[in-house]
Coordinates of C-alpha atoms in Angstrom, one line a residue:
Chain A
M1 CA 0.0 0.0 0.0
R2 CA 2.7 2.4 1.1
L3 CA 4.6 1.4 -2.0
L4 CA 1.7 2.2 -4.2
T5 CA 1.2 5.7 -2.7
R6 CA 4.9 6.4 -3.1
K7 CA 4.7 5.3 -6.7
I8 CA 1.8 7.6 -7.4
S9 CA 3.2 10.6 -5.6
A10 CA 6.5 10.1 -7.4
R11 CA 4.7 10.1 -10.8
L12 CA 2.6 13.1 -9.8
S13 CA 5.6 15.1 -8.7
A14 CA 7.4 14.3 -11.9
R15 CA 4.6 15.9 -13.9
R16 CA 4.0 18.9 -11.6
R17 CA 5.6 21.3 -14.1
S18 CA 3.4 20.1 -16.9
R19 CA 1.2 22.9 -18.5
F20 CA -1.9 20.9 -17.5
A21 CA -0.9 20.8 -13.9
A22 CA -2.4 24.0 -12.7
P23 CA -5.8 23.6 -14.3
A24 CA -5.9 20.0 -13.1
V25 CA -5.3 21.0 -9.5
L26 CA -7.8 23.8 -9.8
I27 CA -10.5 21.4 -11.2
V28 CA -9.8 18.8 -8.5
G29 CA -9.9 21.5 -5.8
L30 CA -13.2 22.9 -7.1
L31 CA -14.8 19.5 -7.4
A32 CA -13.7 18.5 -3.9
S33 CA -15.0 21.7 -2.3
G34 CA -18.2 21.7 -4.3
G35 CA -18.8 18.0 -3.6
L36 CA -18.1 18.4 0.1
Y37 CA -20.5 21.4 0.3
A38 CA -23.2 19.5 -1.5
A39 CA -22.7 16.6 0.8
L40 CA -22.4 18.5 4.1
A41 CA -24.5 21.6 3.6
P42 CA -27.7 21.9 5.7
A43 CA -30.5 20.0 4.0
N44 CA -32.9 23.0 4.0
A45 CA -30.5 25.4 2.3
D46 CA -32.0 25.5 -1.1
N47 CA -29.1 26.3 -3.4
S48 CA -31.3 27.9 -6.0
T49 CA -32.6 30.7 -3.7
D50 CA -29.1 31.8 -2.8
D51 CA -27.9 31.7 -6.3
A52 CA -27.1 35.1 -7.8
A53 CA -28.1 34.0 -11.2
T54 CA -31.5 32.9 -9.9
I55 CA -32.0 36.2 -8.2
A56 CA -31.1 38.0 -11.4
K57 CA -33.6 35.9 -13.3
G58 CA -36.2 36.6 -10.7
R59 CA -35.5 40.3 -10.9
A60 CA -35.9 40.2 -14.7
L61 CA -39.2 38.4 -14.3
F62 CA -40.3 40.8 -11.6
A63 CA -39.5 43.8 -13.9
V64 CA -41.7 42.4 -16.6
S65 CA -44.6 41.0 -14.6
C66 CA -44.9 42.7 -11.3
S67 CA -43.3 46.1 -11.3
S68 CA -46.2 47.9 -12.9
C69 CA -48.0 47.6 -9.5
H70 CA -45.3 46.9 -7.0
G71 CA -42.7 49.4 -8.4
L72 CA -39.4 48.6 -10.2
N73 CA -37.6 47.9 -7.0
A74 CA -40.6 46.3 -5.2
E75 CA -40.9 49.5 -3.1
G76 CA -44.7 49.6 -3.7
I77 CA -46.8 52.2 -5.5
L78 CA -49.2 54.5 -3.8
T79 CA -52.5 55.7 -5.2
E80 CA -53.3 59.5 -5.4
K81 CA -55.2 59.2 -2.2
G82 CA -52.3 57.6 -0.4
G83 CA -53.7 54.1 -0.5
N84 CA -51.9 51.0 -1.8
Y85 CA -51.9 50.5 -5.5
G86 CA -49.5 47.6 -5.0
P87 CA -47.9 47.1 -1.6
S88 CA -44.1 47.2 -1.0
L89 CA -42.7 43.7 -1.1
I90 CA -39.6 44.4 0.9
G91 CA -39.5 42.0 3.9
V92 CA -42.5 39.9 2.9
G93 CA -40.2 36.9 2.4
A94 CA -40.0 34.1 -0.1
A95 CA -43.0 32.3 1.5
A96 CA -45.4 35.2 0.5
V97 CA -44.2 35.1 -3.1
D98 CA -44.4 31.3 -3.3
F99 CA -48.0 31.5 -1.9
Q100 CA -49.2 34.4 -4.0
V101 CA -47.6 33.4 -7.3
G102 CA -47.7 29.6 -6.7
T103 CA -51.5 29.6 -6.3
G104 CA -52.0 31.9 -9.3
R105 CA -53.3 34.8 -7.2
M106 CA -50.5 37.0 -8.5
P107 CA -50.1 38.5 -11.0
M108 CA -53.7 39.8 -10.7
A109 CA -55.8 39.8 -13.8
Q110 CA -57.2 43.2 -12.9
P111 CA -57.3 45.4 -9.8
G112 CA -60.1 44.3 -7.5
S113 CA -61.2 43.7 -3.9
Q114 CA -59.3 40.5 -3.8
A115 CA -56.9 38.4 -5.9
A116 CA -58.6 35.1 -6.7
R117 CA -57.0 31.7 -6.9
K118 CA -56.4 30.7 -10.5
R119 CA -54.1 28.6 -12.7
P120 CA -50.5 29.7 -11.9
V121 CA -48.9 31.9 -14.7
F122 CA -45.3 30.9 -13.8
N123 CA -43.8 27.5 -13.6
D124 CA -42.0 26.2 -10.5
D125 CA -38.6 27.5 -11.5
E126 CA -39.9 31.0 -12.2
V127 CA -41.8 31.1 -8.9
A128 CA -38.6 30.0 -7.2
A129 CA -36.6 32.8 -9.0
L130 CA -39.2 35.4 -8.1
A131 CA -39.2 34.2 -4.4
A132 CA -35.4 34.3 -4.4
Y133 CA -35.4 37.9 -5.7
V134 CA -38.0 39.2 -3.2
A135 CA -36.3 37.3 -0.3
S136 CA -33.1 39.1 -1.2
L137 CA -34.7 42.5 -0.6
G138 CA -35.2 42.0 3.1
P139 CA -35.6 39.3 5.8
G140 CA -39.0 37.5 5.8
P141 CA -40.6 34.1 6.3
A142 CA -38.9 31.4 4.2
I143 CA -40.7 28.7 2.1
P144 CA -41.4 25.8 4.5
T145 CA -39.1 22.8 4.0
K146 CA -40.2 19.4 2.9
A147 CA -39.9 18.1 6.4
E148 CA -42.2 20.9 7.7
T149 CA -44.9 20.2 5.1
D150 CA -44.9 16.4 5.6
T151 CA -47.5 15.6 8.2
S152 CA -47.4 11.8 8.0
D153 CA -45.4 11.6 11.3
L154 CA -48.1 13.2 13.4
S155 CA -50.2 11.1 15.8
N156 CA -53.9 11.0 16.1
E157 CA -53.7 13.1 19.4
E158 CA -51.7 15.8 17.6
M159 CA -54.2 15.8 14.8
V160 CA -57.1 16.3 17.3
Q161 CA -55.2 19.2 18.8
G162 CA -54.8 20.5 15.3
G163 CA -58.6 20.4 15.0
E164 CA -58.9 22.5 18.2
F165 CA -56.5 25.1 16.8
F166 CA -58.4 25.0 13.6
R167 CA -61.8 25.6 15.3
T168 CA -60.4 28.4 17.5
N169 CA -58.4 30.3 14.9
C170 CA -59.6 29.5 11.4
T171 CA -63.4 28.6 11.4
A172 CA -64.5 32.2 11.9
C173 CA -63.7 32.9 8.3
H174 CA -63.0 29.6 6.6
N175 CA -66.1 27.7 7.9
F176 CA -66.2 24.7 10.2
A177 CA -65.5 22.3 7.3
G178 CA -62.8 24.5 5.7
K179 CA -65.2 25.4 2.8
G180 CA -64.5 29.1 3.0
G181 CA -67.0 32.0 3.5
A182 CA -68.0 35.5 2.5
L183 CA -66.3 38.6 3.9
P184 CA -67.6 42.2 3.6
K185 CA -67.5 44.2 0.4
G186 CA -67.1 41.4 -2.1
K187 CA -64.2 39.7 -0.5
Q188 CA -64.1 36.1 0.6
A189 CA -62.2 33.6 2.6
P190 CA -61.2 30.9 0.1
P191 CA -62.0 27.2 0.6
L192 CA -59.1 25.2 2.2
T193 CA -59.8 22.0 0.3
G194 CA -57.4 21.0 -2.5
V195 CA -54.7 23.4 -1.2
S196 CA -51.2 21.9 -0.7
A197 CA -49.7 21.7 2.8
K198 CA -47.0 24.1 1.7
H199 CA -49.4 26.8 0.6
L200 CA -51.6 26.3 3.8
I201 CA -48.5 26.9 6.0
E202 CA -47.3 29.8 3.9
A203 CA -50.7 31.5 4.2
M204 CA -50.6 31.2 8.0
L205 CA -47.0 32.5 8.0
T206 CA -47.6 35.5 5.8
G207 CA -51.3 36.5 6.2
P208 CA -52.2 37.1 2.5
Q209 CA -54.7 39.9 1.8
Q210 CA -57.2 40.2 4.6
M211 CA -56.1 37.1 6.5
P212 CA -54.3 37.8 9.8
V213 CA -50.7 36.6 10.3
F214 CA -50.2 33.5 12.5
S215 CA -46.5 33.8 13.2
D216 CA -44.3 30.9 14.4
G217 CA -43.7 32.8 17.7
V218 CA -47.3 32.2 18.9
L219 CA -48.7 29.4 16.7
S220 CA -45.6 27.3 16.4
M221 CA -44.6 25.4 13.2
K222 CA -45.7 22.2 15.0
D223 CA -49.2 23.7 15.7
K224 CA -49.4 24.7 12.1
R225 CA -48.5 21.2 10.9
E226 CA -51.1 19.8 13.3
I227 CA -53.7 22.1 11.7
V228 CA -52.6 21.0 8.2
A229 CA -52.7 17.3 9.2
Y230 CA -56.3 17.8 10.6
L231 CA -57.4 19.5 7.4
K232 CA -55.9 16.8 5.2
K233 CA -57.4 14.0 7.3
N234 CA -60.8 15.8 7.0
E235 CA -60.4 16.0 3.3
D236 CA -59.5 12.4 2.9
S237 CA -62.3 11.1 5.2
P238 CA -65.5 9.8 3.6
D239 CA -68.7 11.8 4.2
Y240 CA -70.2 9.8 7.0
G241 CA -73.4 11.9 7.2
G242 CA -74.2 11.5 3.5
F243 CA -73.8 14.2 0.8
S244 CA -72.2 17.3 2.3
L245 CA -74.2 19.6 0.1
G246 CA -71.4 22.1 -0.1
G247 CA -70.5 21.8 3.6
I248 CA -72.0 25.2 4.3
G249 CA -74.4 24.1 7.0
P250 CA -78.1 24.8 7.6
V251 CA -78.7 26.9 4.5
S252 CA -78.1 24.2 1.9
E253 CA -79.3 21.4 4.1
G254 CA -82.5 23.2 5.0
M255 CA -83.2 24.1 1.4
F256 CA -82.7 20.5 0.4
A257 CA -85.1 19.3 3.2
W258 CA -87.8 21.8 2.3
L259 CA -87.6 21.7 -1.5
V260 CA -86.6 18.1 -2.3
G261 CA -87.8 16.3 0.9
I262 CA -91.1 18.0 1.7
G263 CA -91.7 19.0 -1.9
G264 CA -91.3 15.4 -2.9
L265 CA -93.8 14.2 -0.3
V266 CA -96.4 16.8 -1.4
G267 CA -95.8 15.8 -5.1
A268 CA -96.3 12.1 -4.2
G269 CA -99.5 12.9 -2.3
I270 CA -100.9 14.8 -5.2
W271 CA -99.9 12.1 -7.6
I272 CA -101.6 9.4 -5.5
T273 CA -104.9 11.2 -5.2
S274 CA -105.0 12.3 -8.8
Q275 CA -104.9 8.6 -10.0
T276 CA -108.3 7.1 -9.9
A277 CA -108.8 3.4 -9.1
R278 CA -112.2 3.4 -10.7
I279 CA -113.4 2.5 -14.1
K280 CA -114.0 5.8 -15.8
K281 CA -116.9 4.9 -18.1
K282 CA -119.9 3.0 -17.0
G283 CA -119.8 1.0 -20.2
N284 CA -116.5 -0.6 -19.3
A285 CA -117.9 -2.1 -16.1
A286 CA -119.1 -5.7 -16.1
Chain B
M1 CA -129.8 8.8 15.3
S2 CA -133.3 9.7 16.4
A3 CA -132.1 12.2 19.1
H4 CA -130.4 14.3 16.4
D5 CA -133.1 14.1 13.8
D6 CA -134.8 17.2 15.3
H7 CA -131.8 19.3 14.5
T8 CA -131.1 18.6 10.9
P9 CA -131.1 21.9 9.0
A10 CA -134.2 22.9 7.1
V11 CA -133.8 22.2 3.4
I12 CA -133.6 25.5 1.6
E13 CA -134.8 25.7 -2.0
E14 CA -131.7 25.9 -4.1
P15 CA -131.7 27.8 -7.5
I16 CA -130.0 24.9 -9.0
A17 CA -131.4 21.5 -8.3
N18 CA -129.2 19.3 -6.0
P19 CA -127.6 16.8 -8.4
G20 CA -127.3 14.3 -5.5
L21 CA -124.4 11.9 -5.2
P22 CA -122.5 10.8 -8.3
E23 CA -123.3 7.4 -9.5
H24 CA -121.3 4.7 -7.9
L25 CA -118.7 3.3 -10.3
P26 CA -117.1 0.0 -9.5
R27 CA -113.3 -0.6 -9.6
P28 CA -111.8 -3.3 -11.8
T29 CA -111.0 -5.2 -8.6
D30 CA -114.6 -5.1 -7.6
V31 CA -115.9 -6.8 -10.7
D32 CA -113.0 -8.8 -11.9
E33 CA -111.8 -11.6 -9.6
A34 CA -108.5 -11.9 -11.6
A35 CA -107.7 -8.2 -11.0
A36 CA -108.4 -8.5 -7.3
K37 CA -106.1 -11.5 -7.1
R38 CA -103.4 -9.5 -9.0
A39 CA -103.8 -6.5 -6.6
E40 CA -103.6 -8.9 -3.6
R41 CA -100.3 -10.3 -5.0
Q42 CA -98.9 -6.8 -5.5
V43 CA -99.7 -5.8 -1.9
A44 CA -98.2 -9.0 -0.6
T45 CA -95.1 -8.6 -2.7
L46 CA -94.6 -5.1 -1.3
F47 CA -95.0 -6.3 2.3
G48 CA -92.6 -9.2 1.5
L49 CA -90.0 -6.7 0.0
S50 CA -90.3 -4.7 3.2
S51 CA -89.3 -7.8 5.2
V52 CA -86.3 -8.4 2.9
F53 CA -85.1 -4.8 3.4
A54 CA -85.4 -5.2 7.2
V55 CA -83.2 -8.3 7.0
L56 CA -80.8 -6.4 4.7
F57 CA -80.6 -3.7 7.4
C58 CA -79.3 -6.2 9.8
V59 CA -76.8 -7.6 7.3
A60 CA -75.5 -4.0 6.6
Y61 CA -75.3 -3.4 10.3
F62 CA -72.9 -6.4 10.8
T63 CA -70.9 -6.4 7.6
L64 CA -70.1 -2.7 6.8
N65 CA -67.2 -1.3 8.8
I66 CA -67.2 1.9 10.8
G67 CA -64.5 3.5 12.9
D68 CA -60.9 3.7 11.8
D69 CA -61.2 1.6 8.6
P70 CA -64.6 2.4 7.3
T71 CA -66.3 0.8 4.3
V72 CA -66.7 3.6 1.7
F73 CA -69.4 3.8 -1.0
L74 CA -69.2 6.6 -3.5
G75 CA -67.1 8.7 -1.1
L76 CA -69.8 8.3 1.6
G77 CA -69.7 6.1 4.7
A78 CA -71.2 2.9 3.4
S79 CA -72.6 1.9 6.8
T80 CA -74.7 5.1 7.2
V81 CA -75.9 4.8 3.6
G82 CA -76.7 1.1 3.9
L83 CA -78.6 1.4 7.2
G84 CA -80.6 4.4 6.0
A85 CA -81.5 3.1 2.6
C86 CA -82.6 -0.3 4.0
L87 CA -84.7 1.0 6.8
G88 CA -86.2 3.7 4.5
A89 CA -87.0 1.1 1.8
A90 CA -88.6 -1.2 4.4
L91 CA -90.9 1.5 5.7
M92 CA -91.7 2.8 2.2
C93 CA -92.7 -0.7 1.0
I94 CA -95.1 -1.0 3.9
G95 CA -96.5 2.5 3.1
I96 CA -96.9 1.8 -0.6
G97 CA -98.4 -1.6 0.1
A98 CA -100.9 -0.1 2.5
I99 CA -102.0 2.6 0.0
Q100 CA -102.4 0.0 -2.8
W101 CA -104.4 -2.2 -0.4
S102 CA -106.8 0.6 0.6
R103 CA -107.3 1.9 -2.9
K104 CA -107.8 -1.4 -4.7
L105 CA -109.1 -4.0 -2.2
M106 CA -110.7 -2.4 0.9
S107 CA -114.5 -1.8 0.7
D108 CA -115.5 1.1 -1.5
H109 CA -118.9 2.5 -0.5
E110 CA -119.7 6.2 -0.4
I111 CA -120.9 7.2 3.1
V112 CA -122.9 10.3 3.9
E113 CA -123.0 12.1 7.2
Y114 CA -125.0 15.3 7.7
R115 CA -123.6 18.0 9.9
H116 CA -125.7 19.3 12.8
P117 CA -125.9 22.8 14.3
A118 CA -123.5 23.3 17.2
A119 CA -126.0 25.0 19.6
S120 CA -128.2 23.0 22.0
S121 CA -132.0 23.3 21.8
E122 CA -133.9 26.2 23.4
E123 CA -135.4 24.0 26.1
D124 CA -132.0 22.5 27.0
R125 CA -130.5 26.0 27.4
A126 CA -133.4 27.3 29.5
E127 CA -133.1 24.3 31.8
A128 CA -129.4 24.8 32.3
V129 CA -129.9 28.5 33.2
A130 CA -132.7 27.6 35.6
S131 CA -130.6 25.0 37.5
L132 CA -127.7 27.5 37.8
M133 CA -130.0 30.2 39.3
T134 CA -131.4 27.6 41.7
G135 CA -127.9 26.7 42.8
I136 CA -127.0 30.4 43.4
E137 CA -130.3 30.8 45.4
D138 CA -129.6 27.6 47.4
S139 CA -126.0 28.6 48.3
G140 CA -127.2 32.0 49.6
I141 CA -124.1 33.8 48.3
G142 CA -126.2 36.9 47.7
R143 CA -127.6 37.0 51.2
R144 CA -124.4 36.3 53.1
P145 CA -121.8 38.9 52.0
L146 CA -119.3 37.8 54.8
V147 CA -119.0 34.4 53.2
R148 CA -118.7 35.8 49.7
N149 CA -116.1 38.4 50.6
S150 CA -113.9 36.1 52.7
L151 CA -114.0 33.6 49.8
L152 CA -112.8 36.3 47.4
G153 CA -110.1 37.2 49.9
A154 CA -108.9 33.6 50.2
M155 CA -108.6 33.3 46.5
G156 CA -106.6 36.4 46.3
F157 CA -104.2 35.2 48.9
L158 CA -103.7 32.0 47.0
G159 CA -101.6 34.0 44.6
L160 CA -99.0 34.7 47.3
P161 CA -97.4 31.2 47.4
A162 CA -97.0 31.4 43.6
I163 CA -95.3 34.7 43.8
V164 CA -93.0 33.6 46.6
A165 CA -92.1 30.4 44.7
L166 CA -91.1 32.5 41.7
R167 CA -88.2 33.8 43.9
D168 CA -86.5 30.5 43.4
L169 CA -85.9 31.5 39.8
G170 CA -83.2 33.8 41.3
P171 CA -80.9 34.8 42.9
L172 CA -80.4 37.9 40.8
P173 CA -77.1 38.0 39.0
G174 CA -75.8 40.9 41.0
D175 CA -72.6 42.2 39.5
K176 CA -71.5 38.8 38.2
L177 CA -72.0 39.8 34.6
A178 CA -69.9 42.9 35.1
H179 CA -66.7 41.0 35.9
T180 CA -64.5 38.4 34.3
V181 CA -61.6 36.4 35.7
W182 CA -59.1 39.0 34.3
K183 CA -57.1 40.8 36.9
K184 CA -53.9 42.8 37.3
G185 CA -50.8 40.8 36.3
M186 CA -52.6 37.8 34.7
Q187 CA -50.8 36.6 31.6
V188 CA -52.5 36.6 28.2
V189 CA -52.0 33.2 26.6
Q190 CA -53.0 31.5 23.4
D191 CA -56.2 29.5 23.6
V192 CA -55.9 25.6 23.2
D193 CA -52.3 25.2 24.3
G194 CA -51.8 28.1 26.8
A195 CA -48.6 29.4 25.1
R196 CA -47.4 32.6 26.7
I197 CA -46.9 35.5 24.3
K198 CA -44.1 38.1 24.1
P199 CA -44.7 41.3 22.1
S200 CA -41.8 40.3 19.8
D201 CA -43.6 37.0 18.9
M202 CA -46.3 39.0 17.2
E203 CA -46.0 40.5 13.8
V204 CA -48.0 43.4 12.4
G205 CA -51.3 42.0 11.1
Q206 CA -51.2 39.1 13.6
L207 CA -54.3 37.7 15.3
V208 CA -54.2 35.5 18.4
N209 CA -57.2 33.9 20.0
A210 CA -56.3 34.2 23.7
E211 CA -57.5 33.4 27.2
P212 CA -56.3 34.3 30.7
A213 CA -53.4 32.1 31.9
V214 CA -55.6 30.9 34.9
F215 CA -57.3 28.4 32.7
F216 CA -54.0 26.7 31.8
P217 CA -52.4 25.5 35.1
E218 CA -48.8 24.6 34.7
G219 CA -47.2 21.4 35.8
D220 CA -48.9 19.9 38.9
Q221 CA -50.6 23.2 39.7
E222 CA -54.3 22.5 40.6
A223 CA -56.9 23.8 38.2
E224 CA -58.8 26.8 39.6
Y225 CA -61.8 26.3 37.3
E226 CA -63.3 23.0 36.2
G227 CA -66.3 21.7 34.4
T228 CA -69.2 24.1 33.9
A229 CA -67.6 26.8 35.9
L230 CA -64.6 26.7 33.5
L231 CA -66.7 27.0 30.4
Q232 CA -68.7 29.9 31.9
A233 CA -65.6 31.7 33.0
K234 CA -63.9 31.0 29.6
A235 CA -66.9 32.2 27.7
K236 CA -66.8 35.6 29.4
A237 CA -63.0 36.0 29.5
A238 CA -62.2 35.1 25.8
V239 CA -60.2 37.8 24.1
I240 CA -58.4 38.4 20.8
L241 CA -55.0 40.0 20.6
V242 CA -54.2 41.9 17.4
R243 CA -51.1 43.7 16.3
M244 CA -51.5 46.8 14.1
N245 CA -49.0 49.4 12.9
P246 CA -49.1 52.0 15.7
D247 CA -49.5 54.7 13.1
D248 CA -52.8 53.2 12.0
L249 CA -54.3 53.5 15.5
R250 CA -56.7 56.5 15.5
N251 CA -57.7 56.5 19.2
K252 CA -55.0 57.6 21.5
R253 CA -56.5 56.2 24.7
S254 CA -57.0 52.8 23.0
A255 CA -53.5 52.8 21.7
N256 CA -52.2 53.6 25.2
W257 CA -53.9 50.5 26.5
G258 CA -51.8 48.4 24.2
V259 CA -48.2 47.5 23.9
E260 CA -46.4 48.6 20.7
G261 CA -49.6 48.4 18.6
I262 CA -50.7 45.1 20.2
L263 CA -54.3 45.6 21.5
C264 CA -56.5 43.2 23.3
F265 CA -60.3 43.2 22.8
S266 CA -63.1 41.0 24.2
K267 CA -64.0 38.2 21.8
I268 CA -67.7 38.4 22.7
C269 CA -69.9 40.5 20.4
T270 CA -71.8 43.2 22.3
H271 CA -75.0 42.4 20.3
V272 CA -76.0 39.0 21.4
G273 CA -72.7 37.5 22.5
C274 CA -71.4 35.5 19.5
P275 CA -67.7 34.8 19.7
I276 CA -66.0 36.9 17.0
S277 CA -62.6 36.6 15.4
L278 CA -63.2 37.3 11.8
W279 CA -60.6 40.1 11.5
E280 CA -59.5 41.7 8.3
Q281 CA -55.9 42.7 8.9
Q282 CA -55.9 45.4 6.2
T283 CA -59.1 47.3 7.1
H284 CA -58.7 46.4 10.9
H285 CA -62.4 45.5 10.9
L286 CA -63.7 42.7 13.1
L287 CA -66.9 41.2 11.8
C288 CA -69.4 39.2 13.7
P289 CA -70.7 36.3 11.5
C290 CA -74.1 36.1 13.3
H291 CA -75.6 39.5 12.4
Q292 CA -72.7 41.3 10.6
S293 CA -71.9 43.8 13.4
T294 CA -68.6 45.3 12.5
F295 CA -66.1 46.8 14.9
D296 CA -63.1 49.0 14.0
L297 CA -60.2 47.8 16.2
A298 CA -58.0 50.6 15.0
D299 CA -60.6 53.0 16.5
A300 CA -61.1 51.6 20.0
G301 CA -63.5 48.9 18.8
K302 CA -66.1 51.3 17.6
V303 CA -69.2 49.9 15.9
V304 CA -69.0 50.8 12.2
F305 CA -71.8 48.6 10.9
G306 CA -74.6 46.3 12.2
P307 CA -76.9 45.9 15.1
A308 CA -74.4 46.0 18.0
G309 CA -75.2 48.9 20.4
R310 CA -71.9 49.2 22.2
H311 CA -68.2 49.3 21.3
L312 CA -66.1 46.2 21.9
P313 CA -64.6 46.3 25.5
Q314 CA -60.8 46.6 25.5
L315 CA -58.5 45.0 28.0
P316 CA -55.5 47.2 29.0
L317 CA -52.2 45.4 28.4
A318 CA -48.7 45.6 29.8
V319 CA -45.5 43.4 29.9
D320 CA -44.3 41.6 33.0
E321 CA -40.7 41.2 34.2
E322 CA -40.2 38.1 32.1
G323 CA -41.4 40.0 29.0
Y324 CA -44.8 38.3 28.6
L325 CA -48.0 40.1 27.9
I326 CA -50.3 40.6 30.9
A327 CA -53.5 42.4 31.7
T328 CA -53.3 45.4 34.0
S329 CA -56.9 45.1 35.2
D330 CA -60.2 43.5 34.5
F331 CA -62.3 44.9 31.7
H332 CA -63.5 48.4 32.7
E333 CA -67.0 47.6 31.5
P334 CA -69.2 44.4 31.2
V335 CA -68.4 42.2 28.2
G336 CA -71.0 40.8 25.9
P337 CA -74.6 41.8 25.3
S338 CA -76.6 44.4 27.3
Y339 CA -78.8 43.1 30.1
W340 CA -81.6 44.4 32.3
E341 CA -79.5 45.8 35.2
R342 CA -77.1 47.5 32.8
G343 CA -79.9 49.5 31.2

């Protein structure tokens, strides 16, 4: 073994003056440090968000698609009356961008009381670039990691506690079944069904539009994951009580009972009495 | 019949002659023995189907899983659907069978019953009045005013026990409705898990549904409130904490009761007491989902819309030595809806 090492080092040292030596050493050094970094870097450090090129790409996308409302440097644009035309994005963090753009709410189709969820305009890479650019403007909540959005490790007890958090903090606007509800002046709290765990957590972290913020300081990430686990469990459970009729409570259920239930009984009663059991014409008798 | 014959109404001459009862038409089952047999078989089949569904109900009860691993049918709980459908079909088959039976096979004769006037005859009425007068005369109530007046008095006093017994509906609430368990130095903690809150934990635009720390005993500390008393105390003491940009606060006194733009308001609507936490962080409006009362939390909880008659009570906040949010006193006014004694 020692012999082999000596042999290699002798051969290497003989070629150290070769004109390829310097580039070769450079390449080996770069590969080693890069490989080591990739292997040892913290798992949640997403390389792309730190990447200067990604930020530059995000900035270019921002200038084209967002700056008409949010300003060329994301400083926000005020209306003549001093209101927000497009709010400043400095310090909103990557999570806010990932939520707003990733769910298609931004860019808005037109100014209105509320940005509606729609098919996202940007693909995942572009969303990541925009998020990286906005995150580079000031500190703000980061996009939750894979480990944070995966709720499969939570026990039933934790899920039940998630239900309690949900009923205390969320149902006032989003309805007891997470089906959403109306807010004043044409706004609405959107339904929570069919929303990814990542976007649910991001919404709690950043408080999009009229939604209040639920920061990690008070409602910890574990509490948030419990809420998400409860919502997902609810979504996956069969409807034990029959058709949910929109899950909006007594309005649709009462309407169904009155129109279909009682209406059907009245109709059946009318139908029964309108059918005669007799022979209509005397001639047919006998 | 003969007793009522006297009271049948006099027949008045009608401008159009009474056509009388329509001619009786027989049903096919009355005249055709084969049709009757067929109807009989239909009814029996329906009753038989009902028995089958009743048995199927029992089968569904024992075979369809509920609980952690439920049987699913079209995204619905199969057990509920199966039990409901079988029991419903069993009852419906009996119902349809009974209707078919009565319409096709039960006897089919028109029956006429005449109505009689409601009043008794003149003689009966005169007789009743006469016996009443005799009774009054015999009792001598007109001639003996002492008896009459003492009887009236006795009946009046009979009302007293009823009034005294009503007292048991009390005791009157006193000042119970005017106070909650909040007191000076009590920490404001998050509902559900009792997490204590530092001002730095809260971001602008944050909402926390909070309760007094007394409901969340730590470690082996004994709970001060339990059962119904806990629920009652909790219902009155529930609050929401919100953090707004201090520049947005329009009421100076209200802003002074907060900590760095963090304000604490009662969660109980002042209209009829629904819990409210539907807060729009950009408009600072708090909306009650029951009757749409809207409170402006940036303006000391003023009512800006809806039926609520009073502004939302605010709880004055401070920070303790450890840096956690605490109340500096109880609410300065009763929380929740108005009541009799409050006027």
